[in-house]
Short mmCIF file of N, CA and C in Angstrom, two decimals:
data_model
loop_
_atom_site.label_atom_id
_atom_site.label_comp_id
_atom_site.label_asym_id
_atom_site.label_seq_id
_atom_site.Cartn_x
_atom_site.Cartn_y
_atom_site.Cartn_z
N MET A 1 -18.17 12.62 -38.59
CA MET A 1 -18.69 13.96 -38.66
C MET A 1 -18.00 14.83 -37.61
N VAL A 2 -18.40 16.05 -37.56
CA VAL A 2 -17.79 17.01 -36.63
C VAL A 2 -18.65 17.23 -35.40
N ARG A 3 -19.77 16.57 -35.32
CA ARG A 3 -20.70 16.86 -34.22
C ARG A 3 -20.12 16.50 -32.86
N ARG A 4 -19.66 15.29 -32.71
CA ARG A 4 -19.16 14.87 -31.41
C ARG A 4 -17.90 15.60 -30.99
N PRO A 5 -16.91 15.77 -31.88
CA PRO A 5 -15.73 16.55 -31.46
C PRO A 5 -16.07 17.98 -31.07
N VAL A 6 -16.98 18.60 -31.78
CA VAL A 6 -17.39 19.97 -31.43
C VAL A 6 -18.05 19.96 -30.06
N ALA A 7 -18.88 18.98 -29.78
CA ALA A 7 -19.54 18.91 -28.47
C ALA A 7 -18.50 18.71 -27.36
N TRP A 8 -17.49 17.88 -27.60
CA TRP A 8 -16.43 17.68 -26.61
C TRP A 8 -15.66 18.98 -26.38
N ILE A 9 -15.34 19.68 -27.46
CA ILE A 9 -14.59 20.93 -27.34
C ILE A 9 -15.41 21.97 -26.60
N VAL A 10 -16.70 22.08 -26.94
CA VAL A 10 -17.57 23.04 -26.25
C VAL A 10 -17.66 22.71 -24.76
N ALA A 11 -17.76 21.44 -24.43
CA ALA A 11 -17.83 21.05 -23.03
C ALA A 11 -16.55 21.46 -22.29
N LEU A 12 -15.40 21.17 -22.88
CA LEU A 12 -14.14 21.54 -22.23
C LEU A 12 -13.99 23.05 -22.09
N VAL A 13 -14.34 23.78 -23.15
CA VAL A 13 -14.23 25.25 -23.10
C VAL A 13 -15.16 25.83 -22.05
N LEU A 14 -16.39 25.34 -21.98
CA LEU A 14 -17.33 25.89 -21.00
C LEU A 14 -16.95 25.53 -19.57
N PHE A 15 -16.40 24.33 -19.35
CA PHE A 15 -15.92 23.99 -18.01
C PHE A 15 -14.76 24.89 -17.61
N ALA A 16 -13.81 25.10 -18.53
CA ALA A 16 -12.68 25.99 -18.24
C ALA A 16 -13.14 27.42 -18.03
N GLU A 17 -14.09 27.85 -18.83
CA GLU A 17 -14.60 29.21 -18.68
C GLU A 17 -15.35 29.40 -17.37
N GLY A 18 -16.11 28.39 -16.96
CA GLY A 18 -16.80 28.47 -15.67
C GLY A 18 -15.82 28.58 -14.52
N LEU A 19 -14.75 27.79 -14.58
CA LEU A 19 -13.73 27.85 -13.54
C LEU A 19 -13.02 29.21 -13.57
N GLY A 20 -12.74 29.72 -14.77
CA GLY A 20 -12.07 31.01 -14.89
C GLY A 20 -12.92 32.16 -14.40
N VAL A 21 -14.20 32.16 -14.74
CA VAL A 21 -15.10 33.23 -14.29
C VAL A 21 -15.24 33.20 -12.77
N ALA A 22 -15.37 32.02 -12.20
CA ALA A 22 -15.50 31.92 -10.75
C ALA A 22 -14.22 32.39 -10.06
N ALA A 23 -13.07 31.99 -10.58
CA ALA A 23 -11.80 32.39 -9.98
C ALA A 23 -11.57 33.89 -10.10
N LEU A 24 -11.90 34.47 -11.25
CA LEU A 24 -11.71 35.91 -11.45
C LEU A 24 -12.60 36.73 -10.51
N ASN A 25 -13.87 36.35 -10.40
CA ASN A 25 -14.76 37.08 -9.50
C ASN A 25 -14.36 36.90 -8.04
N TRP A 26 -13.87 35.71 -7.69
CA TRP A 26 -13.42 35.49 -6.32
C TRP A 26 -12.20 36.37 -6.03
N LEU A 27 -11.27 36.45 -6.99
CA LEU A 27 -10.10 37.29 -6.83
C LEU A 27 -10.49 38.77 -6.69
N LEU A 28 -11.44 39.21 -7.50
CA LEU A 28 -11.91 40.59 -7.39
C LEU A 28 -12.56 40.84 -6.02
N GLY A 29 -13.28 39.87 -5.51
CA GLY A 29 -13.87 40.00 -4.18
C GLY A 29 -12.82 40.10 -3.09
N VAL A 30 -11.76 39.33 -3.22
CA VAL A 30 -10.68 39.39 -2.23
C VAL A 30 -9.97 40.74 -2.30
N VAL A 31 -9.74 41.25 -3.51
CA VAL A 31 -9.08 42.55 -3.68
C VAL A 31 -9.93 43.65 -3.05
N VAL A 32 -11.22 43.66 -3.31
CA VAL A 32 -12.11 44.68 -2.73
C VAL A 32 -12.13 44.57 -1.21
N ASP A 33 -12.10 43.36 -0.69
CA ASP A 33 -12.14 43.16 0.75
C ASP A 33 -10.85 43.67 1.40
N ARG A 34 -9.71 43.43 0.78
CA ARG A 34 -8.43 43.85 1.36
C ARG A 34 -8.18 45.35 1.23
N GLN A 35 -8.74 45.98 0.22
CA GLN A 35 -8.54 47.42 0.08
C GLN A 35 -9.36 48.20 1.10
N ASP A 36 -10.45 47.62 1.53
CA ASP A 36 -11.34 48.24 2.51
C ASP A 36 -11.74 49.66 2.09
N MET A 37 -12.09 49.77 0.82
CA MET A 37 -12.57 51.05 0.28
C MET A 37 -14.09 51.02 0.22
N SER A 38 -14.69 52.19 0.17
CA SER A 38 -16.13 52.28 0.11
C SER A 38 -16.53 53.06 -1.14
N PRO A 39 -16.71 52.37 -2.28
CA PRO A 39 -17.11 53.10 -3.49
C PRO A 39 -18.56 53.55 -3.38
N ALA A 40 -18.77 54.85 -3.47
CA ALA A 40 -20.11 55.47 -3.44
C ALA A 40 -20.87 55.14 -2.16
N GLY A 41 -20.14 54.96 -1.07
CA GLY A 41 -20.78 54.73 0.22
C GLY A 41 -21.26 53.31 0.46
N LEU A 42 -20.89 52.37 -0.42
CA LEU A 42 -21.32 50.98 -0.23
C LEU A 42 -20.43 50.29 0.80
N ASP A 43 -20.97 49.31 1.45
CA ASP A 43 -20.21 48.54 2.42
C ASP A 43 -19.19 47.67 1.68
N PRO A 44 -17.90 47.77 1.99
CA PRO A 44 -16.90 46.98 1.27
C PRO A 44 -17.09 45.47 1.43
N HIS A 45 -17.53 45.06 2.60
CA HIS A 45 -17.76 43.62 2.82
C HIS A 45 -18.90 43.12 1.94
N LEU A 46 -19.95 43.93 1.82
CA LEU A 46 -21.09 43.55 0.97
C LEU A 46 -20.66 43.46 -0.50
N THR A 47 -19.83 44.39 -0.94
CA THR A 47 -19.33 44.36 -2.31
C THR A 47 -18.48 43.12 -2.55
N SER A 48 -17.65 42.79 -1.58
CA SER A 48 -16.79 41.61 -1.69
C SER A 48 -17.62 40.33 -1.76
N VAL A 49 -18.59 40.21 -0.88
CA VAL A 49 -19.44 39.01 -0.85
C VAL A 49 -20.27 38.92 -2.14
N SER A 50 -20.75 40.05 -2.63
CA SER A 50 -21.53 40.04 -3.87
C SER A 50 -20.70 39.58 -5.05
N SER A 51 -19.46 40.03 -5.11
CA SER A 51 -18.58 39.61 -6.21
C SER A 51 -18.30 38.11 -6.14
N LYS A 52 -18.06 37.62 -4.95
CA LYS A 52 -17.80 36.18 -4.79
C LYS A 52 -19.04 35.36 -5.14
N ALA A 53 -20.22 35.82 -4.70
CA ALA A 53 -21.46 35.09 -5.00
C ALA A 53 -21.74 35.10 -6.50
N ALA A 54 -21.51 36.24 -7.15
CA ALA A 54 -21.72 36.30 -8.60
C ALA A 54 -20.76 35.36 -9.32
N GLY A 55 -19.53 35.28 -8.85
CA GLY A 55 -18.57 34.36 -9.45
C GLY A 55 -19.01 32.91 -9.34
N VAL A 56 -19.52 32.55 -8.19
CA VAL A 56 -19.98 31.17 -7.99
C VAL A 56 -21.20 30.89 -8.88
N VAL A 57 -22.13 31.83 -8.93
CA VAL A 57 -23.35 31.61 -9.73
C VAL A 57 -23.02 31.51 -11.21
N PHE A 58 -22.22 32.45 -11.72
CA PHE A 58 -21.90 32.41 -13.15
C PHE A 58 -20.99 31.23 -13.49
N GLY A 59 -20.10 30.89 -12.58
CA GLY A 59 -19.25 29.71 -12.80
C GLY A 59 -20.06 28.43 -12.87
N LEU A 60 -21.03 28.30 -11.97
CA LEU A 60 -21.90 27.12 -12.00
C LEU A 60 -22.78 27.11 -13.24
N CYS A 61 -23.22 28.27 -13.69
CA CYS A 61 -24.04 28.34 -14.90
C CYS A 61 -23.25 27.86 -16.11
N PHE A 62 -21.99 28.34 -16.25
CA PHE A 62 -21.17 27.88 -17.36
C PHE A 62 -20.82 26.40 -17.22
N ALA A 63 -20.62 25.93 -15.98
CA ALA A 63 -20.34 24.51 -15.77
C ALA A 63 -21.56 23.67 -16.13
N LEU A 64 -22.76 24.17 -15.84
CA LEU A 64 -23.98 23.45 -16.21
C LEU A 64 -24.13 23.40 -17.74
N CYS A 65 -23.80 24.50 -18.41
CA CYS A 65 -23.80 24.49 -19.88
C CYS A 65 -22.77 23.50 -20.41
N GLY A 66 -21.62 23.43 -19.75
CA GLY A 66 -20.61 22.45 -20.13
C GLY A 66 -21.09 21.02 -19.92
N LEU A 67 -21.87 20.80 -18.85
CA LEU A 67 -22.43 19.47 -18.62
C LEU A 67 -23.43 19.10 -19.72
N VAL A 68 -24.22 20.06 -20.16
CA VAL A 68 -25.15 19.81 -21.27
C VAL A 68 -24.37 19.43 -22.52
N ALA A 69 -23.30 20.16 -22.82
CA ALA A 69 -22.49 19.85 -24.00
C ALA A 69 -21.81 18.49 -23.85
N LEU A 70 -21.40 18.15 -22.63
CA LEU A 70 -20.80 16.83 -22.39
C LEU A 70 -21.82 15.72 -22.62
N LEU A 71 -23.04 15.91 -22.17
CA LEU A 71 -24.09 14.90 -22.41
C LEU A 71 -24.40 14.77 -23.90
N VAL A 72 -24.36 15.89 -24.61
CA VAL A 72 -24.56 15.84 -26.06
C VAL A 72 -23.44 15.02 -26.70
N ALA A 73 -22.21 15.22 -26.25
CA ALA A 73 -21.08 14.48 -26.81
C ALA A 73 -21.17 12.99 -26.49
N LEU A 74 -21.59 12.66 -25.29
CA LEU A 74 -21.67 11.25 -24.90
C LEU A 74 -22.82 10.52 -25.58
N ARG A 75 -23.97 11.18 -25.69
CA ARG A 75 -25.16 10.54 -26.25
C ARG A 75 -25.26 10.67 -27.76
N ASP A 76 -24.57 11.64 -28.34
CA ASP A 76 -24.65 11.96 -29.76
C ASP A 76 -26.09 12.25 -30.17
N ARG A 77 -26.77 13.01 -29.32
CA ARG A 77 -28.14 13.46 -29.60
C ARG A 77 -28.21 14.95 -29.34
N ALA A 78 -29.13 15.59 -29.99
CA ALA A 78 -29.30 17.04 -29.84
C ALA A 78 -29.77 17.38 -28.44
N PRO A 79 -29.34 18.53 -27.92
CA PRO A 79 -29.88 18.95 -26.63
C PRO A 79 -31.33 19.36 -26.80
N SER A 80 -32.13 19.08 -25.80
CA SER A 80 -33.54 19.44 -25.90
C SER A 80 -33.99 20.05 -24.59
N GLY A 81 -35.04 20.82 -24.68
CA GLY A 81 -35.64 21.40 -23.49
C GLY A 81 -34.74 22.40 -22.80
N ALA A 82 -34.53 22.18 -21.50
CA ALA A 82 -33.76 23.12 -20.69
C ALA A 82 -32.30 23.18 -21.13
N GLY A 83 -31.76 22.06 -21.59
CA GLY A 83 -30.38 22.07 -22.05
C GLY A 83 -30.18 22.95 -23.27
N ARG A 84 -31.11 22.89 -24.18
CA ARG A 84 -31.04 23.75 -25.38
C ARG A 84 -31.17 25.22 -24.99
N VAL A 85 -32.07 25.51 -24.05
CA VAL A 85 -32.24 26.88 -23.58
C VAL A 85 -30.97 27.38 -22.90
N LEU A 86 -30.32 26.53 -22.11
CA LEU A 86 -29.07 26.91 -21.46
C LEU A 86 -27.98 27.22 -22.49
N LEU A 87 -27.86 26.39 -23.51
CA LEU A 87 -26.84 26.64 -24.53
C LEU A 87 -27.14 27.90 -25.34
N ILE A 88 -28.40 28.15 -25.62
CA ILE A 88 -28.76 29.39 -26.33
C ILE A 88 -28.45 30.60 -25.44
N GLY A 89 -28.74 30.48 -24.16
CA GLY A 89 -28.40 31.56 -23.23
C GLY A 89 -26.90 31.81 -23.16
N ALA A 90 -26.11 30.73 -23.15
CA ALA A 90 -24.65 30.89 -23.15
C ALA A 90 -24.18 31.55 -24.44
N ALA A 91 -24.81 31.22 -25.56
CA ALA A 91 -24.44 31.86 -26.82
C ALA A 91 -24.75 33.36 -26.79
N VAL A 92 -25.89 33.72 -26.24
CA VAL A 92 -26.26 35.13 -26.14
C VAL A 92 -25.29 35.86 -25.21
N VAL A 93 -24.93 35.26 -24.10
CA VAL A 93 -23.98 35.87 -23.17
C VAL A 93 -22.63 36.09 -23.86
N HIS A 94 -22.18 35.12 -24.64
CA HIS A 94 -20.90 35.27 -25.34
C HIS A 94 -20.97 36.34 -26.42
N ALA A 95 -22.11 36.46 -27.06
CA ALA A 95 -22.26 37.53 -28.05
C ALA A 95 -22.18 38.90 -27.38
N LEU A 96 -22.86 39.06 -26.26
CA LEU A 96 -22.82 40.33 -25.54
C LEU A 96 -21.44 40.61 -24.97
N LEU A 97 -20.81 39.59 -24.39
CA LEU A 97 -19.46 39.78 -23.86
C LEU A 97 -18.48 40.12 -24.96
N GLY A 98 -18.66 39.52 -26.12
CA GLY A 98 -17.80 39.85 -27.25
C GLY A 98 -17.95 41.29 -27.69
N ALA A 99 -19.19 41.77 -27.70
CA ALA A 99 -19.42 43.17 -28.07
C ALA A 99 -18.80 44.12 -27.06
N PHE A 100 -18.91 43.82 -25.78
CA PHE A 100 -18.29 44.67 -24.76
C PHE A 100 -16.77 44.54 -24.78
N ALA A 101 -16.28 43.33 -25.02
CA ALA A 101 -14.83 43.11 -25.03
C ALA A 101 -14.15 43.87 -26.14
N TRP A 102 -14.82 44.06 -27.27
CA TRP A 102 -14.23 44.80 -28.39
C TRP A 102 -13.83 46.21 -27.94
N GLY A 103 -14.72 46.87 -27.23
CA GLY A 103 -14.46 48.24 -26.83
C GLY A 103 -13.64 48.36 -25.56
N LEU A 104 -13.81 47.43 -24.62
CA LEU A 104 -13.16 47.58 -23.32
C LEU A 104 -11.81 46.88 -23.20
N VAL A 105 -11.66 45.73 -23.81
CA VAL A 105 -10.44 44.94 -23.62
C VAL A 105 -9.58 44.93 -24.88
N GLY A 106 -10.19 44.64 -26.02
CA GLY A 106 -9.42 44.62 -27.25
C GLY A 106 -9.89 43.52 -28.18
N VAL A 107 -9.19 43.44 -29.29
CA VAL A 107 -9.58 42.51 -30.36
C VAL A 107 -9.39 41.06 -29.95
N SER A 108 -8.34 40.75 -29.19
CA SER A 108 -8.08 39.35 -28.83
C SER A 108 -9.20 38.79 -27.95
N ALA A 109 -9.68 39.58 -26.99
CA ALA A 109 -10.80 39.13 -26.15
C ALA A 109 -12.06 38.97 -26.98
N PHE A 110 -12.27 39.90 -27.91
CA PHE A 110 -13.43 39.81 -28.80
C PHE A 110 -13.37 38.51 -29.61
N LEU A 111 -12.21 38.22 -30.18
CA LEU A 111 -12.08 37.01 -31.00
C LEU A 111 -12.28 35.74 -30.18
N SER A 112 -11.80 35.74 -28.95
CA SER A 112 -12.02 34.54 -28.12
C SER A 112 -13.50 34.34 -27.82
N MET A 113 -14.24 35.42 -27.57
CA MET A 113 -15.68 35.31 -27.33
C MET A 113 -16.41 34.85 -28.59
N VAL A 114 -15.98 35.35 -29.74
CA VAL A 114 -16.62 34.97 -31.00
C VAL A 114 -16.34 33.50 -31.32
N VAL A 115 -15.15 33.01 -31.00
CA VAL A 115 -14.84 31.60 -31.24
C VAL A 115 -15.73 30.71 -30.38
N VAL A 116 -15.88 31.06 -29.11
CA VAL A 116 -16.75 30.26 -28.23
C VAL A 116 -18.20 30.35 -28.70
N LEU A 117 -18.63 31.54 -29.10
CA LEU A 117 -19.98 31.71 -29.65
C LEU A 117 -20.18 30.83 -30.88
N ALA A 118 -19.21 30.82 -31.77
CA ALA A 118 -19.31 30.01 -32.99
C ALA A 118 -19.36 28.52 -32.65
N LEU A 119 -18.59 28.09 -31.67
CA LEU A 119 -18.62 26.68 -31.28
C LEU A 119 -19.98 26.29 -30.71
N ILE A 120 -20.56 27.15 -29.89
CA ILE A 120 -21.88 26.84 -29.31
C ILE A 120 -22.94 26.81 -30.41
N VAL A 121 -22.90 27.77 -31.31
CA VAL A 121 -23.87 27.80 -32.41
C VAL A 121 -23.68 26.58 -33.31
N LEU A 122 -22.43 26.20 -33.56
CA LEU A 122 -22.18 25.00 -34.37
C LEU A 122 -22.72 23.76 -33.68
N LEU A 123 -22.56 23.68 -32.37
CA LEU A 123 -23.12 22.55 -31.62
C LEU A 123 -24.63 22.51 -31.75
N LEU A 124 -25.28 23.68 -31.65
CA LEU A 124 -26.74 23.71 -31.75
C LEU A 124 -27.24 23.43 -33.16
N MET A 125 -26.51 23.84 -34.17
CA MET A 125 -26.98 23.72 -35.55
C MET A 125 -26.66 22.38 -36.21
N THR A 126 -25.64 21.68 -35.74
CA THR A 126 -25.29 20.41 -36.39
C THR A 126 -26.25 19.29 -36.04
N TYR A 127 -27.01 19.45 -35.00
CA TYR A 127 -27.98 18.43 -34.63
C TYR A 127 -29.35 18.86 -35.11
N ASP A 128 -29.60 18.74 -36.41
CA ASP A 128 -30.90 19.10 -36.95
C ASP A 128 -31.86 17.93 -36.82
N PRO A 129 -33.17 18.16 -36.85
CA PRO A 129 -34.14 17.09 -36.64
C PRO A 129 -34.06 15.98 -37.68
N GLU A 130 -33.64 16.28 -38.91
CA GLU A 130 -33.60 15.26 -39.95
C GLU A 130 -32.50 14.24 -39.71
N SER A 131 -31.45 14.61 -38.98
CA SER A 131 -30.35 13.69 -38.79
C SER A 131 -30.43 12.91 -37.49
N ARG A 132 -31.46 13.13 -36.71
CA ARG A 132 -31.60 12.40 -35.46
C ARG A 132 -31.95 10.95 -35.75
N PRO A 133 -31.40 10.02 -34.95
CA PRO A 133 -31.79 8.63 -35.12
C PRO A 133 -33.26 8.44 -34.77
N GLY A 134 -33.96 7.70 -35.59
CA GLY A 134 -35.37 7.43 -35.36
C GLY A 134 -36.29 8.47 -35.94
N ALA A 135 -35.74 9.48 -36.61
CA ALA A 135 -36.60 10.48 -37.24
C ALA A 135 -37.24 9.88 -38.47
N PRO A 136 -38.50 10.21 -38.75
CA PRO A 136 -39.15 9.62 -39.93
C PRO A 136 -38.44 10.08 -41.20
N ALA A 137 -38.27 9.16 -42.11
CA ALA A 137 -37.61 9.46 -43.37
C ALA A 137 -38.58 10.19 -44.29
N ASP A 138 -38.03 10.93 -45.21
CA ASP A 138 -38.84 11.65 -46.18
C ASP A 138 -39.54 10.65 -47.09
N ALA A 139 -40.72 10.97 -47.58
CA ALA A 139 -41.49 10.04 -48.42
C ALA A 139 -40.76 9.76 -49.71
N ALA A 140 -40.10 10.76 -50.25
CA ALA A 140 -39.39 10.54 -51.51
C ALA A 140 -38.11 9.77 -51.27
N GLY A 141 -37.42 10.03 -50.17
CA GLY A 141 -36.19 9.33 -49.87
C GLY A 141 -35.10 9.72 -50.84
N PRO A 142 -33.90 9.18 -50.66
CA PRO A 142 -32.80 9.55 -51.54
C PRO A 142 -32.93 8.96 -52.93
N ALA A 143 -33.67 7.87 -53.09
CA ALA A 143 -33.78 7.23 -54.39
C ALA A 143 -35.00 7.70 -55.16
N GLY A 144 -35.76 8.63 -54.59
CA GLY A 144 -36.96 9.11 -55.28
C GLY A 144 -38.20 8.43 -54.73
N PRO A 145 -39.35 8.82 -55.22
CA PRO A 145 -40.59 8.24 -54.69
C PRO A 145 -40.72 6.78 -55.12
N THR A 146 -41.29 5.98 -54.22
CA THR A 146 -41.45 4.56 -54.52
C THR A 146 -42.79 4.29 -55.18
N GLU A 147 -43.75 5.16 -54.93
CA GLU A 147 -45.06 4.99 -55.56
C GLU A 147 -45.39 6.23 -56.35
N SER A 148 -46.41 6.11 -57.15
CA SER A 148 -46.84 7.26 -57.93
C SER A 148 -47.40 8.31 -56.99
N ALA A 149 -47.13 9.58 -57.29
CA ALA A 149 -47.61 10.67 -56.45
C ALA A 149 -49.12 10.86 -56.60
N ALA A 150 -49.70 10.47 -57.73
CA ALA A 150 -51.13 10.62 -57.94
C ALA A 150 -51.87 9.47 -57.28
N PRO A 151 -53.02 9.74 -56.68
CA PRO A 151 -53.77 8.66 -56.04
C PRO A 151 -54.31 7.70 -57.09
N ALA A 152 -54.46 6.46 -56.65
CA ALA A 152 -54.98 5.44 -57.57
C ALA A 152 -56.43 5.74 -57.89
N ARG A 153 -56.88 5.30 -59.06
CA ARG A 153 -58.26 5.53 -59.51
C ARG A 153 -59.21 4.82 -58.56
N GLY A 154 -60.18 5.54 -58.06
CA GLY A 154 -61.18 4.92 -57.20
C GLY A 154 -60.83 5.02 -55.73
N SER A 155 -59.61 5.48 -55.40
CA SER A 155 -59.28 5.57 -53.97
C SER A 155 -59.83 6.84 -53.36
N GLY A 156 -60.14 7.84 -54.19
CA GLY A 156 -60.75 9.05 -53.68
C GLY A 156 -59.75 10.02 -53.09
N GLY A 157 -58.48 9.66 -53.06
CA GLY A 157 -57.47 10.56 -52.53
C GLY A 157 -57.66 10.86 -51.06
N ASP A 158 -58.05 9.85 -50.28
CA ASP A 158 -58.31 10.10 -48.87
C ASP A 158 -57.06 10.05 -48.02
N GLY A 159 -55.93 9.73 -48.62
CA GLY A 159 -54.69 9.72 -47.89
C GLY A 159 -54.42 8.42 -47.17
N ALA A 160 -55.31 7.43 -47.25
CA ALA A 160 -55.13 6.18 -46.53
C ALA A 160 -53.96 5.38 -47.09
N ASP A 161 -53.66 5.52 -48.37
CA ASP A 161 -52.57 4.75 -48.96
C ASP A 161 -51.25 5.52 -48.93
N GLY A 162 -51.17 6.62 -48.19
CA GLY A 162 -49.94 7.39 -48.08
C GLY A 162 -49.84 8.50 -49.09
N SER A 163 -50.82 8.58 -50.03
CA SER A 163 -50.77 9.65 -51.02
C SER A 163 -51.40 10.90 -50.43
N PRO A 164 -51.05 12.06 -50.94
CA PRO A 164 -51.64 13.28 -50.40
C PRO A 164 -53.13 13.38 -50.73
N VAL A 165 -53.84 14.09 -49.90
CA VAL A 165 -55.27 14.29 -50.12
C VAL A 165 -55.43 15.28 -51.27
N THR A 166 -56.25 14.90 -52.26
CA THR A 166 -56.46 15.79 -53.40
C THR A 166 -57.93 16.16 -53.49
N SER A 167 -58.20 17.32 -54.04
CA SER A 167 -59.59 17.74 -54.19
C SER A 167 -60.15 17.10 -55.47
N PRO A 168 -61.47 16.93 -55.57
CA PRO A 168 -62.06 16.35 -56.77
C PRO A 168 -61.88 17.30 -57.96
N ALA A 169 -61.96 16.72 -59.13
CA ALA A 169 -61.78 17.53 -60.35
C ALA A 169 -62.92 18.53 -60.47
N ALA A 170 -62.60 19.71 -60.97
CA ALA A 170 -63.60 20.77 -61.15
C ALA A 170 -64.46 20.43 -62.36
N PRO A 171 -65.79 20.68 -62.26
CA PRO A 171 -66.64 20.40 -63.41
C PRO A 171 -66.35 21.37 -64.56
N THR A 172 -66.48 20.87 -65.75
CA THR A 172 -66.25 21.71 -66.93
C THR A 172 -67.54 21.87 -67.69
N ALA A 173 -67.72 22.98 -68.37
CA ALA A 173 -68.92 23.22 -69.17
C ALA A 173 -68.73 22.67 -70.57
N PRO A 174 -69.83 22.10 -71.19
CA PRO A 174 -69.66 21.52 -72.54
C PRO A 174 -69.46 22.52 -73.60
#
């Protein structure tokens, strides 16, 4: 299937993106620090430190999302709980960045954001509950139902034999 390769690719892309975001913000912080300019009266050192801190935080966030995708690839199980929330958050961030990139940077940046978004969504959607190992099988199964769908006479349709609970027959007038 495509589940594990997609998870590996998402992990690699998110690790690379985390490193790239951290490096870009760090570079911007160094540039602001060396220019020693004061945009709108702000302290240049504070702006530089803020840019570097944001780069570290966002880089670690993308690296954590990459770790979740790596665990999905290694275990071949769907992400759950906080990992799923992190991946959904990364997908939302890529959707927003793609929308901004279209207008500010160009079509190529937009397409790269959409590709990463599509990979994350594919990772989240390919692990559906029915395909998880140990998930209960459907009563009908692939070969059809094994027993009659109607309850046996005298069982009362209480559901004890695996049949659905049915209401008693309605009385008819003579």
